[in-house]
Amino acid sequence: MLGIGILQRYVIRQLLGSFALALLAISSIIVLFLVMAEAAKAGLGLDQIVQIAPYLIPGTLPYTVPVALLFSVTVVYGRLAGDNEITAVKAAGLSVWTVLWPCILLSIVLSGALYLAASHVIPEANHAVKRVIFSNYEQTFTTFLRRDRILNNPNWPFVIIVKDMEGDDLIAPVFKRRAKINGRDGFDLNIVAKRARLSFDMERAMVRVFLVDATIQPLEVPPEELLKNDALRAPLPRDAGDARTIAAIIAREGVFDRPDSLYRIEARGVSDRTLIEPVVRRKGRDGDSDLVVTGETAVLADLADRPGLLITFEDPSVRARSRASDVGFINEQILEFPLPANVRVSLPPKIVQEMNADELLDKQAELRELRRNERIRQAVAASMWIASGRLQRVNWPEVNRAFREYDDWDYYDRKLETEKQMRIALSCGPFFFALLGAPVGILFAKRDYLSAFITCFLPIILIYYPLTLLGINLGKEGVLDPMIALWMGNLTLSVLAGLVLPNVMRH
C-alpha cells in the first residue's frame, strides 16, 4: 500500500510541479510587498533594498509553503478525481490512501524542513536584515530620523528631534543636550534650528552638525527638582577630601571655596558633619551664583559614585537664577559632539524573532534562573546587613531592581516560550493544510479546482490565522499555556479534516 509505484510517482510529480509554481508566485508577491513596506518604514536606498531582499524570503516560508501546498493538493487531487482516477483506484480494490499518502509524506517532509528553517535559518536571516541596515552608519542615522523623526540613544549626548527630512537635511531640528540634574537624567540645553545637516568624521569619532538660523538656550530647571528628598548632590574636585575633611575646613574657616570647585559652601557653625545655617551656592558661568540653597541645618555625606558631597538639608529653601538671558543666536555654524565609543561595531540587541533555537533555550534558562534565585539572593543579603545594624551597606538599588524586574523576566520568558511554540505550530502547517486540502479536492471533483481551494482557504483565513494571532497574545500574557494557545489553529484544521476524510474513504 505504501510502495512507490507508477501512480505514486505520477502523483508526486504533479504535486511538486504545482507546488513549486504556486510557491514561486505567492513568495514573489509577498516579498515584493515586504520589501516595499521595509523600504517605506526604514527609508532604505536602492542598494540596501537589493541587499535585504534575499534575506526577507526565508521569513515568508512558514506562511507561503502551507498555502502553496494547499493549492497544489486541491488542484492535483481535484483533477485526479475529476478524471475518475480515484474511482479507478477503488475499483481495483485499493484504498484511497494509495494516492493520498504521497501528499501526506510530502507535507511531513515540508513540515520538518520548515521547523529546521524556523529554528535556525529564518532567525539568522532576520538578523542579517538588521546588519545590512546598520552597515552604513551615516545612512542608518538619517534612515532612522526619517522614519521615527526622533533619535533618542542613551549613549549619545544629544536627543535629536526633527519635523521632517529633505534628502539628508534636517528640517526644524531640535537638539536637547543630556545632563545629570541632582543625579537624575535630564536636559540642560536646547538648540533649535531652521535647518541642519549632519556629517560623520569616523576617524575622529565625531558628529558635525551644520546649523542654519539656530538659537541656543539653557533650559530652566524648576528649583523643586534640584533637590531629591531634601538632598543636593554637589560634585567636587577629586582632591577636595571627604565629608569630614570639608566639614573641618568649614568649621575652621567658615567657608569651603576653591577656584576649581563648582560649589561654595559656608555655615555659621559646624557640629561633626552637621552645618548650622548652611548656605550652598553653585557658581554660574559668569561667576555669579545661579543656585543658592539654604536651611536650618545640613548634614554632609560622601557621594557613592563620584567625588563630592550629598548635602541633606532640614527645611531647605532654594533659589535658582533664571538663565533666559543666556539665549544666543548662531547662523551657519558647526556643532560637534562625539560618537559613542562602540558606534562602529554596535548593533541593537537581538529581538526574539532573531534568536535561533539554541539562543532561545539559553535565554529562557537565564531568565528562569533569575526568577528562581535573584529575589531570594537580594532579600537574604539585605536581611543580613539589616540584622547586623549596617543599613548603609544594603544595596537598595539592586534589591529594588530584583523585585521590580521580576514581572519583566516572567513576561520575557513567556514571550520566548510563545515564540518557540509558534515556530513549531507554524512548521506543522503544511501537514494539516494537506490533511484538509486533499480530501476536499477529491470531493469537489466535478467542480472547478479554484472552488476547492477557496473552500479550504476561507476557514484558514477566518479561523486558523485569527486563532494563531489570538494564541500568540494569550501565550505572551500568560492566560494560556503557549503550547495550547498556539496549537488551537492546527487542532481546528484537524477537526475539519476529520469531518471530510471519512466521506472520501467510503465513497
Short mmCIF file of C-alpha atoms in Angstrom, two decimals:
data_model
loop_
_atom_site.label_atom_id
_atom_site.label_comp_id
_atom_site.label_asym_id
_atom_site.label_seq_id
_atom_site.Cartn_x
_atom_site.Cartn_y
_atom_site.Cartn_z
CA MET A 1 0.00 0.00 0.00
CA LEU A 2 2.87 2.37 0.74
CA GLY A 3 5.02 1.24 -2.17
CA ILE A 4 6.18 3.79 -4.70
CA GLY A 5 4.63 2.64 -7.95
CA ILE A 6 3.82 4.39 -11.19
CA LEU A 7 0.70 6.03 -9.72
CA GLN A 8 2.52 7.35 -6.65
CA ARG A 9 5.37 8.73 -8.74
CA TYR A 10 2.85 10.42 -11.00
CA VAL A 11 1.07 11.99 -8.01
CA ILE A 12 4.36 13.19 -6.51
CA ARG A 13 5.45 14.76 -9.82
CA GLN A 14 2.12 16.55 -10.16
CA LEU A 15 2.25 17.76 -6.57
CA LEU A 16 5.82 19.01 -6.81
CA GLY A 17 5.20 20.82 -10.11
CA SER A 18 2.11 22.71 -8.99
CA PHE A 19 3.61 23.32 -5.52
CA ALA A 20 6.78 24.88 -6.96
CA LEU A 21 4.78 27.11 -9.29
CA ALA A 22 2.40 28.24 -6.53
CA LEU A 23 5.26 28.82 -4.06
CA LEU A 24 7.15 30.95 -6.58
CA ALA A 25 4.09 33.08 -7.38
CA ILE A 26 2.98 33.58 -3.76
CA SER A 27 6.51 34.24 -2.46
CA SER A 28 7.21 36.78 -5.20
CA ILE A 29 4.10 38.77 -4.33
CA ILE A 30 4.70 38.66 -0.57
CA VAL A 31 8.41 39.50 -0.82
CA LEU A 32 7.58 42.43 -3.09
CA PHE A 33 5.15 43.83 -0.52
CA LEU A 34 7.61 43.18 2.32
CA VAL A 35 10.40 44.98 0.50
CA MET A 36 8.12 47.94 -0.18
CA ALA A 37 6.97 48.03 3.45
CA GLU A 38 10.53 47.76 4.82
CA ALA A 39 11.78 50.43 2.44
CA ALA A 40 8.96 52.79 3.41
CA LYS A 41 9.40 52.11 7.14
CA ALA A 42 13.18 52.46 7.27
CA GLY A 43 13.69 54.80 4.31
CA LEU A 44 16.08 52.40 2.59
CA GLY A 45 18.02 53.23 -0.54
CA LEU A 46 18.00 51.09 -3.68
CA ASP A 47 21.30 49.39 -2.81
CA GLN A 48 20.02 48.40 0.64
CA ILE A 49 16.75 47.12 -0.84
CA VAL A 50 18.69 44.87 -3.23
CA GLN A 51 20.78 43.58 -0.32
CA ILE A 52 17.92 42.81 2.07
CA ALA A 53 15.53 41.23 -0.47
CA PRO A 54 17.13 37.74 -0.32
CA TYR A 55 17.04 37.80 3.49
CA LEU A 56 13.30 38.50 3.52
CA ILE A 57 12.46 35.31 1.61
CA PRO A 58 13.08 32.80 4.47
CA GLY A 59 10.77 34.69 6.81
CA THR A 60 7.85 34.23 4.40
CA LEU A 61 8.20 30.43 4.17
CA PRO A 62 6.08 29.50 7.24
CA TYR A 63 3.18 31.27 5.53
CA THR A 64 3.79 30.66 1.83
CA VAL A 65 4.72 26.95 1.97
CA PRO A 66 1.44 25.76 3.60
CA VAL A 67 -0.70 27.88 1.27
CA ALA A 68 1.23 26.74 -1.81
CA LEU A 69 0.87 23.11 -0.73
CA LEU A 70 -2.85 23.60 -0.10
CA PHE A 71 -3.29 24.98 -3.60
CA SER A 72 -1.24 22.12 -5.02
CA VAL A 73 -3.17 19.30 -3.31
CA THR A 74 -6.61 20.73 -4.10
CA VAL A 75 -5.71 21.14 -7.78
CA VAL A 76 -3.94 17.77 -8.18
CA TYR A 77 -6.46 15.65 -6.28
CA GLY A 78 -9.39 17.53 -7.77
CA ARG A 79 -8.05 16.76 -11.24
CA LEU A 80 -7.44 13.09 -10.32
CA ALA A 81 -10.98 12.74 -9.02
CA GLY A 82 -12.43 14.64 -11.98
CA ASP A 83 -10.67 12.23 -14.37
CA ASN A 84 -12.16 9.29 -12.40
CA GLU A 85 -8.70 8.07 -11.42
CA ILE A 86 -9.75 7.89 -7.75
CA THR A 87 -12.74 5.77 -8.82
CA ALA A 88 -10.41 3.51 -10.81
CA VAL A 89 -8.19 3.03 -7.76
CA LYS A 90 -11.18 1.99 -5.66
CA ALA A 91 -12.45 -0.29 -8.45
CA ALA A 92 -9.09 -2.05 -8.38
CA GLY A 93 -9.70 -2.85 -4.72
CA LEU A 94 -7.17 -0.33 -3.42
CA SER A 95 -7.67 2.18 -0.63
CA VAL A 96 -7.75 5.90 -1.29
CA TRP A 97 -4.63 6.06 0.90
CA THR A 98 -2.79 4.64 -2.11
CA VAL A 99 -2.95 8.06 -3.73
CA LEU A 100 -3.21 10.13 -0.53
CA TRP A 101 -0.02 9.01 1.21
CA PRO A 102 2.38 10.75 -1.25
CA CYS A 103 0.69 14.03 -0.32
CA ILE A 104 0.93 13.27 3.42
CA LEU A 105 4.57 12.23 3.06
CA LEU A 106 5.40 15.44 1.18
CA SER A 107 3.66 17.52 3.86
CA ILE A 108 5.64 15.80 6.64
CA VAL A 109 8.92 16.43 4.80
CA LEU A 110 8.00 20.09 4.26
CA SER A 111 6.98 20.46 7.92
CA GLY A 112 10.34 19.09 9.06
CA ALA A 113 12.22 21.37 6.68
CA LEU A 114 10.17 24.35 7.87
CA TYR A 115 10.97 23.58 11.50
CA LEU A 116 14.69 23.50 10.76
CA ALA A 117 14.38 26.77 8.86
CA ALA A 118 12.32 28.40 11.64
CA SER A 119 14.83 27.26 14.26
CA HIS A 120 18.00 28.47 12.55
CA VAL A 121 17.76 29.88 9.01
CA ILE A 122 14.90 32.37 9.49
CA PRO A 123 16.27 33.97 12.71
CA GLU A 124 19.68 34.40 11.09
CA ALA A 125 18.06 35.94 8.00
CA ASN A 126 16.06 38.35 10.19
CA HIS A 127 19.26 39.42 11.92
CA ALA A 128 21.05 39.76 8.58
CA VAL A 129 18.45 42.36 7.52
CA LYS A 130 19.43 44.42 10.57
CA ARG A 131 23.12 44.03 9.75
CA VAL A 132 22.53 45.34 6.23
CA ILE A 133 20.59 48.34 7.52
CA PHE A 134 23.28 49.18 10.07
CA SER A 135 26.25 48.53 7.77
CA ASN A 136 26.43 52.20 6.75
CA TYR A 137 26.16 54.17 9.98
CA GLU A 138 25.67 57.58 8.40
CA GLN A 139 22.92 56.29 6.15
CA THR A 140 21.39 54.42 9.08
CA PHE A 141 21.40 57.58 11.16
CA THR A 142 19.38 59.55 8.60
CA THR A 143 17.24 56.49 7.90
CA PHE A 144 16.01 56.30 11.48
CA LEU A 145 15.49 60.05 11.71
CA ARG A 146 13.45 59.94 8.50
CA ARG A 147 11.37 57.06 9.85
CA ASP A 148 10.90 57.97 13.53
CA ARG A 149 11.52 61.76 13.49
CA ILE A 150 13.49 61.28 16.71
CA LEU A 151 16.83 59.76 17.70
CA ASN A 152 16.98 59.02 21.42
CA ASN A 153 20.05 56.86 22.02
CA PRO A 154 21.08 56.93 25.71
CA ASN A 155 24.75 56.70 24.66
CA TRP A 156 24.52 59.97 22.71
CA PRO A 157 24.98 63.37 24.39
CA PHE A 158 22.03 64.81 22.43
CA VAL A 159 18.45 63.81 21.72
CA ILE A 160 17.60 64.87 18.17
CA ILE A 161 14.02 65.64 17.07
CA VAL A 162 13.13 66.71 13.53
CA LYS A 163 9.95 67.92 11.87
CA ASP A 164 10.87 66.41 8.50
CA MET A 165 13.77 65.31 6.31
CA GLU A 166 14.63 66.64 2.85
CA GLY A 167 17.31 64.37 1.46
CA ASP A 168 19.99 64.47 4.15
CA ASP A 169 18.83 67.85 5.52
CA LEU A 170 17.09 68.02 8.90
CA ILE A 171 14.08 70.35 8.81
CA ALA A 172 13.31 72.28 12.02
CA PRO A 173 15.61 70.13 14.16
CA VAL A 174 15.81 70.33 17.96
CA PHE A 175 18.96 69.17 19.77
CA LYS A 176 18.50 68.58 23.51
CA ARG A 177 21.73 68.10 25.48
CA ARG A 178 21.67 65.45 28.18
CA ALA A 179 22.79 66.35 31.70
CA LYS A 180 22.68 64.93 35.20
CA ILE A 181 20.43 67.08 37.38
CA ASN A 182 20.80 66.12 41.02
CA GLY A 183 21.71 62.60 39.98
CA ARG A 184 18.79 62.21 37.58
CA ASP A 185 18.78 62.22 33.80
CA GLY A 186 17.61 65.45 32.24
CA PHE A 187 18.47 68.17 29.73
CA ASP A 188 20.27 71.46 30.29
CA LEU A 189 20.44 72.93 26.77
CA ASN A 190 18.18 73.31 23.73
CA ILE A 191 19.38 74.07 20.21
CA VAL A 192 16.59 74.87 17.73
CA ALA A 193 17.46 75.46 14.08
CA LYS A 194 15.63 76.18 10.84
CA ARG A 195 17.68 73.56 9.04
CA ALA A 196 20.70 71.37 9.75
CA ARG A 197 22.90 68.83 8.03
CA LEU A 198 24.95 66.10 9.68
CA SER A 199 28.27 64.64 8.63
CA PHE A 200 30.33 61.95 10.32
CA ASP A 201 34.06 62.09 10.93
CA MET A 202 34.67 58.42 11.71
CA GLU A 203 38.43 58.89 12.13
CA ARG A 204 37.90 61.41 14.94
CA ALA A 205 34.66 59.67 16.04
CA MET A 206 32.78 62.96 15.85
CA VAL A 207 29.42 64.11 14.50
CA ARG A 208 29.48 67.54 12.85
CA VAL A 209 26.17 69.42 12.57
CA PHE A 210 25.97 72.43 10.24
CA LEU A 211 23.28 74.70 11.71
CA VAL A 212 21.25 77.34 9.86
CA ASP A 213 19.35 80.05 11.82
CA ALA A 214 19.80 78.33 15.17
CA THR A 215 19.04 79.52 18.70
CA ILE A 216 20.82 78.10 21.74
CA GLN A 217 19.13 78.36 25.13
CA PRO A 218 19.95 76.80 28.51
CA LEU A 219 16.90 75.07 29.93
CA GLU A 220 15.26 76.18 33.12
CA VAL A 221 15.29 73.63 35.92
CA PRO A 222 12.46 74.16 38.45
CA PRO A 223 14.00 74.74 41.90
CA GLU A 224 11.97 71.94 43.44
CA GLU A 225 13.58 69.48 41.02
CA LEU A 226 17.10 70.40 42.13
CA LEU A 227 16.71 68.59 45.44
CA LYS A 228 15.76 64.96 45.91
CA ASN A 229 14.46 64.11 49.38
CA ASP A 230 15.85 67.50 50.54
CA ALA A 231 19.33 66.40 49.43
CA LEU A 232 21.63 68.14 46.96
CA ARG A 233 24.35 66.32 45.05
CA ALA A 234 27.45 68.52 44.88
CA PRO A 235 30.28 67.05 42.76
CA LEU A 236 33.68 68.37 43.87
CA PRO A 237 37.30 68.09 42.70
CA ARG A 238 38.82 64.69 43.36
CA ASP A 239 41.36 66.07 45.85
CA ALA A 240 38.84 68.13 47.83
CA GLY A 241 38.64 65.50 50.57
CA ASP A 242 35.79 63.58 52.15
CA ALA A 243 32.80 64.93 54.09
CA ARG A 244 34.67 65.08 57.42
CA THR A 245 37.60 66.95 55.86
CA ILE A 246 35.33 69.53 54.25
CA ALA A 247 33.33 69.92 57.48
CA ALA A 248 36.59 70.58 59.31
CA ILE A 249 37.57 73.25 56.75
CA ILE A 250 34.20 74.97 57.16
CA ALA A 251 34.50 74.78 60.96
CA ARG A 252 37.95 76.37 60.79
CA GLU A 253 37.45 78.96 58.04
CA GLY A 254 33.67 79.36 57.90
CA VAL A 255 33.58 78.50 54.22
CA PHE A 256 34.71 75.91 51.69
CA ASP A 257 35.56 77.56 48.39
CA ARG A 258 38.11 76.68 45.72
CA PRO A 259 38.61 78.16 42.26
CA ASP A 260 38.22 74.71 40.68
CA SER A 261 35.07 73.87 42.67
CA LEU A 262 31.60 74.39 41.23
CA TYR A 263 30.14 74.82 44.74
CA ARG A 264 30.81 77.28 47.57
CA ILE A 265 29.69 76.01 50.99
CA GLU A 266 29.51 78.21 54.08
CA ALA A 267 27.89 77.88 57.51
CA ARG A 268 27.57 79.78 60.80
CA GLY A 269 28.76 76.74 62.75
CA VAL A 270 29.67 73.06 62.46
CA SER A 271 28.96 70.07 64.71
CA ASP A 272 30.72 66.95 63.46
CA ARG A 273 29.36 66.78 59.86
CA THR A 274 26.28 68.92 60.58
CA LEU A 275 26.31 72.50 59.30
CA ILE A 276 24.42 75.21 61.22
CA GLU A 277 22.55 77.68 58.96
CA PRO A 278 24.32 76.48 55.81
CA VAL A 279 24.42 78.37 52.52
CA VAL A 280 25.40 76.38 49.41
CA ARG A 281 25.99 78.32 46.20
CA ARG A 282 26.53 76.90 42.72
CA LYS A 283 28.72 79.10 40.56
CA GLY A 284 27.38 80.21 37.19
CA ARG A 285 29.41 80.74 34.05
CA ASP A 286 29.66 84.49 34.73
CA GLY A 287 30.92 83.97 38.28
CA ASP A 288 27.59 84.78 39.95
CA SER A 289 25.57 82.11 41.75
CA ASP A 290 22.85 80.51 39.62
CA LEU A 291 21.67 78.32 42.52
CA VAL A 292 21.50 79.05 46.25
CA VAL A 293 20.26 76.52 48.81
CA THR A 294 19.84 77.40 52.50
CA GLY A 295 18.38 75.64 55.51
CA GLU A 296 18.38 75.48 59.28
CA THR A 297 20.91 72.65 59.26
CA ALA A 298 22.52 70.33 56.73
CA VAL A 299 24.32 67.00 57.08
CA LEU A 300 27.32 66.24 54.87
CA ALA A 301 27.91 62.75 53.44
CA ASP A 302 30.11 61.39 50.68
CA LEU A 303 28.70 60.63 47.24
CA ALA A 304 28.86 56.92 46.49
CA ASP A 305 29.53 57.15 42.75
CA ARG A 306 31.97 60.06 42.41
CA PRO A 307 33.99 62.60 44.45
CA GLY A 308 31.69 65.10 46.12
CA LEU A 309 29.09 65.62 48.81
CA LEU A 310 25.49 64.63 49.40
CA ILE A 311 24.14 67.57 51.42
CA THR A 312 20.86 66.79 53.20
CA PHE A 313 19.04 69.94 54.39
CA GLU A 314 16.48 70.49 57.11
CA ASP A 315 13.71 72.77 55.84
CA PRO A 316 15.60 73.83 52.69
CA SER A 317 14.99 76.99 50.69
CA VAL A 318 16.05 77.01 47.03
CA ARG A 319 16.62 79.99 44.76
CA ALA A 320 17.60 79.46 41.12
CA ARG A 321 18.58 82.32 38.85
CA SER A 322 16.71 82.49 35.55
CA ARG A 323 19.00 81.90 32.60
CA ALA A 324 16.61 83.13 29.90
CA SER A 325 19.04 85.93 29.12
CA ASP A 326 21.60 83.33 28.04
CA VAL A 327 19.75 82.75 24.75
CA GLY A 328 22.11 83.03 21.79
CA PHE A 329 21.63 83.11 18.02
CA ILE A 330 24.00 81.50 15.55
CA ASN A 331 23.83 81.00 11.81
CA GLU A 332 25.88 78.74 9.53
CA GLN A 333 27.92 77.45 12.45
CA ILE A 334 29.08 73.90 13.18
CA LEU A 335 28.23 71.97 16.33
CA GLU A 336 30.42 68.96 17.13
CA PHE A 337 29.76 66.13 19.56
CA PRO A 338 31.43 62.72 19.99
CA LEU A 339 30.14 59.42 18.73
CA PRO A 340 29.73 56.63 21.29
CA ALA A 341 32.97 54.66 21.59
CA ASN A 342 31.46 51.43 20.22
CA VAL A 343 29.43 53.01 17.44
CA ARG A 344 31.20 51.20 14.60
CA VAL A 345 30.54 47.74 15.94
CA SER A 346 27.29 48.19 17.87
CA LEU A 347 24.04 46.67 16.72
CA PRO A 348 20.78 46.77 18.63
CA PRO A 349 20.46 43.56 20.65
CA LYS A 350 18.74 40.61 19.02
CA ILE A 351 15.00 40.60 19.36
CA VAL A 352 13.12 37.35 19.92
CA GLN A 353 12.50 36.80 16.20
CA GLU A 354 16.26 36.93 15.56
CA MET A 355 17.21 34.27 18.11
CA ASN A 356 17.84 30.73 16.90
CA ALA A 357 16.58 27.73 18.85
CA ASP A 358 19.73 27.40 20.97
CA GLU A 359 19.71 31.10 21.87
CA LEU A 360 16.04 30.90 22.85
CA LEU A 361 16.71 28.00 25.20
CA ASP A 362 19.79 29.68 26.71
CA LYS A 363 17.90 32.91 27.31
CA GLN A 364 14.99 31.04 28.88
CA ALA A 365 17.36 29.20 31.22
CA GLU A 366 18.95 32.52 32.22
CA LEU A 367 15.58 34.16 32.91
CA ARG A 368 14.27 31.22 34.90
CA GLU A 369 17.45 31.21 36.99
CA LEU A 370 16.94 34.91 37.73
CA ARG A 371 13.29 34.38 38.64
CA ARG A 372 14.15 31.44 40.86
CA ASN A 373 17.09 32.91 42.78
CA GLU A 374 17.62 36.65 42.33
CA ARG A 375 14.91 37.95 44.68
CA ILE A 376 15.89 35.41 47.32
CA ARG A 377 19.57 36.32 46.99
CA GLN A 378 18.96 40.05 47.32
CA ALA A 379 16.49 39.58 50.20
CA VAL A 380 18.93 37.38 52.15
CA ALA A 381 21.81 39.81 51.60
CA ALA A 382 19.69 42.78 52.68
CA SER A 383 18.36 40.99 55.78
CA MET A 384 21.90 40.11 56.88
CA TRP A 385 23.06 43.73 56.66
CA ILE A 386 19.90 44.91 58.44
CA ALA A 387 20.30 42.30 61.19
CA SER A 388 23.88 43.46 61.76
CA GLY A 389 22.73 47.08 62.03
CA ARG A 390 24.58 48.27 58.92
CA LEU A 391 21.71 49.66 56.88
CA GLN A 392 24.05 51.79 54.80
CA ARG A 393 25.61 48.62 53.36
CA VAL A 394 22.32 47.37 51.90
CA ASN A 395 22.38 47.59 48.11
CA TRP A 396 18.89 49.05 47.85
CA PRO A 397 19.03 49.71 44.07
CA GLU A 398 19.75 46.02 43.41
CA VAL A 399 17.05 44.92 45.87
CA ASN A 400 14.57 47.23 44.17
CA ARG A 401 15.67 46.03 40.72
CA ALA A 402 15.26 42.36 41.61
CA PHE A 403 11.70 42.85 42.86
CA ARG A 404 10.70 45.38 40.20
CA GLU A 405 12.06 43.38 37.26
CA TYR A 406 10.64 40.02 38.34
CA ASP A 407 7.46 40.60 36.32
CA ASP A 408 9.57 41.72 33.34
CA TRP A 409 11.59 38.49 33.49
CA ASP A 410 8.38 36.47 33.70
CA TYR A 411 6.85 38.27 30.71
CA TYR A 412 10.02 37.90 28.63
CA ASP A 413 10.15 34.19 29.45
CA ARG A 414 6.54 33.78 28.27
CA LYS A 415 7.41 35.73 25.14
CA LEU A 416 10.30 33.38 24.39
CA GLU A 417 8.17 30.29 25.05
CA THR A 418 5.42 31.66 22.80
CA GLU A 419 7.94 32.26 20.00
CA LYS A 420 9.27 28.71 20.38
CA GLN A 421 5.80 27.14 20.27
CA MET A 422 4.73 29.38 17.38
CA ARG A 423 7.66 28.14 15.29
CA ILE A 424 6.67 24.53 15.97
CA ALA A 425 2.97 25.12 15.29
CA LEU A 426 3.52 27.05 12.05
CA SER A 427 6.07 24.49 10.89
CA CYS A 428 3.39 21.79 11.15
CA GLY A 429 1.05 23.86 9.00
CA PRO A 430 1.82 22.00 5.73
CA PHE A 431 0.74 18.69 7.28
CA PHE A 432 -2.65 19.98 8.47
CA PHE A 433 -3.25 22.03 5.32
CA ALA A 434 -2.63 18.92 3.19
CA LEU A 435 -4.76 16.76 5.50
CA LEU A 436 -7.69 19.07 4.85
CA GLY A 437 -6.98 20.07 1.24
CA ALA A 438 -6.56 16.62 -0.33
CA PRO A 439 -9.98 15.17 0.66
CA VAL A 440 -11.74 18.45 -0.15
CA GLY A 441 -10.11 18.43 -3.61
CA ILE A 442 -11.43 14.90 -4.17
CA LEU A 443 -14.95 15.83 -3.01
CA PHE A 444 -15.00 18.82 -5.40
CA ALA A 445 -14.01 16.59 -8.33
CA LYS A 446 -16.89 17.61 -10.57
CA ARG A 447 -16.50 21.35 -9.92
CA ASP A 448 -13.72 23.79 -10.74
CA TYR A 449 -10.45 23.45 -8.83
CA LEU A 450 -10.50 27.05 -7.59
CA SER A 451 -13.70 26.36 -5.63
CA ALA A 452 -11.98 23.56 -3.72
CA PHE A 453 -9.02 25.79 -2.88
CA ILE A 454 -11.24 28.65 -1.71
CA THR A 455 -13.40 26.26 0.33
CA CYS A 456 -10.28 25.22 2.25
CA PHE A 457 -8.69 28.64 2.35
CA LEU A 458 -11.71 30.50 3.77
CA PRO A 459 -11.71 28.68 7.13
CA ILE A 460 -7.94 29.10 7.23
CA ILE A 461 -8.26 32.87 6.75
CA LEU A 462 -11.29 33.24 9.02
CA ILE A 463 -10.38 30.73 11.75
CA TYR A 464 -6.81 29.39 11.57
CA TYR A 465 -4.81 32.63 11.37
CA PRO A 466 -7.05 34.57 13.82
CA LEU A 467 -6.68 31.67 16.28
CA THR A 468 -2.91 31.78 15.78
CA LEU A 469 -2.78 35.53 16.46
CA LEU A 470 -5.04 35.08 19.47
CA GLY A 471 -2.82 32.27 20.71
CA ILE A 472 0.27 34.49 20.44
CA ASN A 473 -1.36 37.16 22.61
CA LEU A 474 -2.78 34.67 25.12
CA GLY A 475 0.59 32.96 25.41
CA LYS A 476 2.51 36.20 25.96
CA GLU A 477 0.05 37.43 28.57
CA GLY A 478 0.11 34.11 30.42
CA VAL A 479 -3.63 33.49 30.00
CA LEU A 480 -3.00 30.11 28.33
CA ASP A 481 -0.03 27.81 28.13
CA PRO A 482 1.73 28.85 24.87
CA MET A 483 1.71 25.28 23.54
CA ILE A 484 -2.08 25.02 23.95
CA ALA A 485 -2.66 28.55 22.67
CA LEU A 486 -0.59 28.11 19.50
CA TRP A 487 -1.97 24.68 18.61
CA MET A 488 -5.63 25.78 18.58
CA GLY A 489 -5.43 26.55 14.85
CA ASN A 490 -3.87 23.21 13.92
CA LEU A 491 -6.39 21.33 16.06
CA THR A 492 -9.22 23.16 14.30
CA LEU A 493 -7.89 22.10 10.89
CA SER A 494 -7.54 18.50 12.08
CA VAL A 495 -11.19 18.53 13.23
CA LEU A 496 -12.33 19.85 9.84
CA ALA A 497 -10.20 17.22 8.09
CA GLY A 498 -11.79 14.55 10.29
CA LEU A 499 -15.22 15.64 9.07
CA VAL A 500 -14.45 15.32 5.34
CA LEU A 501 -11.92 12.47 5.25
CA PRO A 502 -14.39 9.62 6.10
CA ASN A 503 -16.60 10.59 3.14
CA VAL A 504 -13.61 10.30 0.80
CA MET A 505 -12.62 6.93 2.23
CA ARG A 506 -16.13 5.48 1.90
CA HIS A 507 -17.27 6.81 -1.47
#
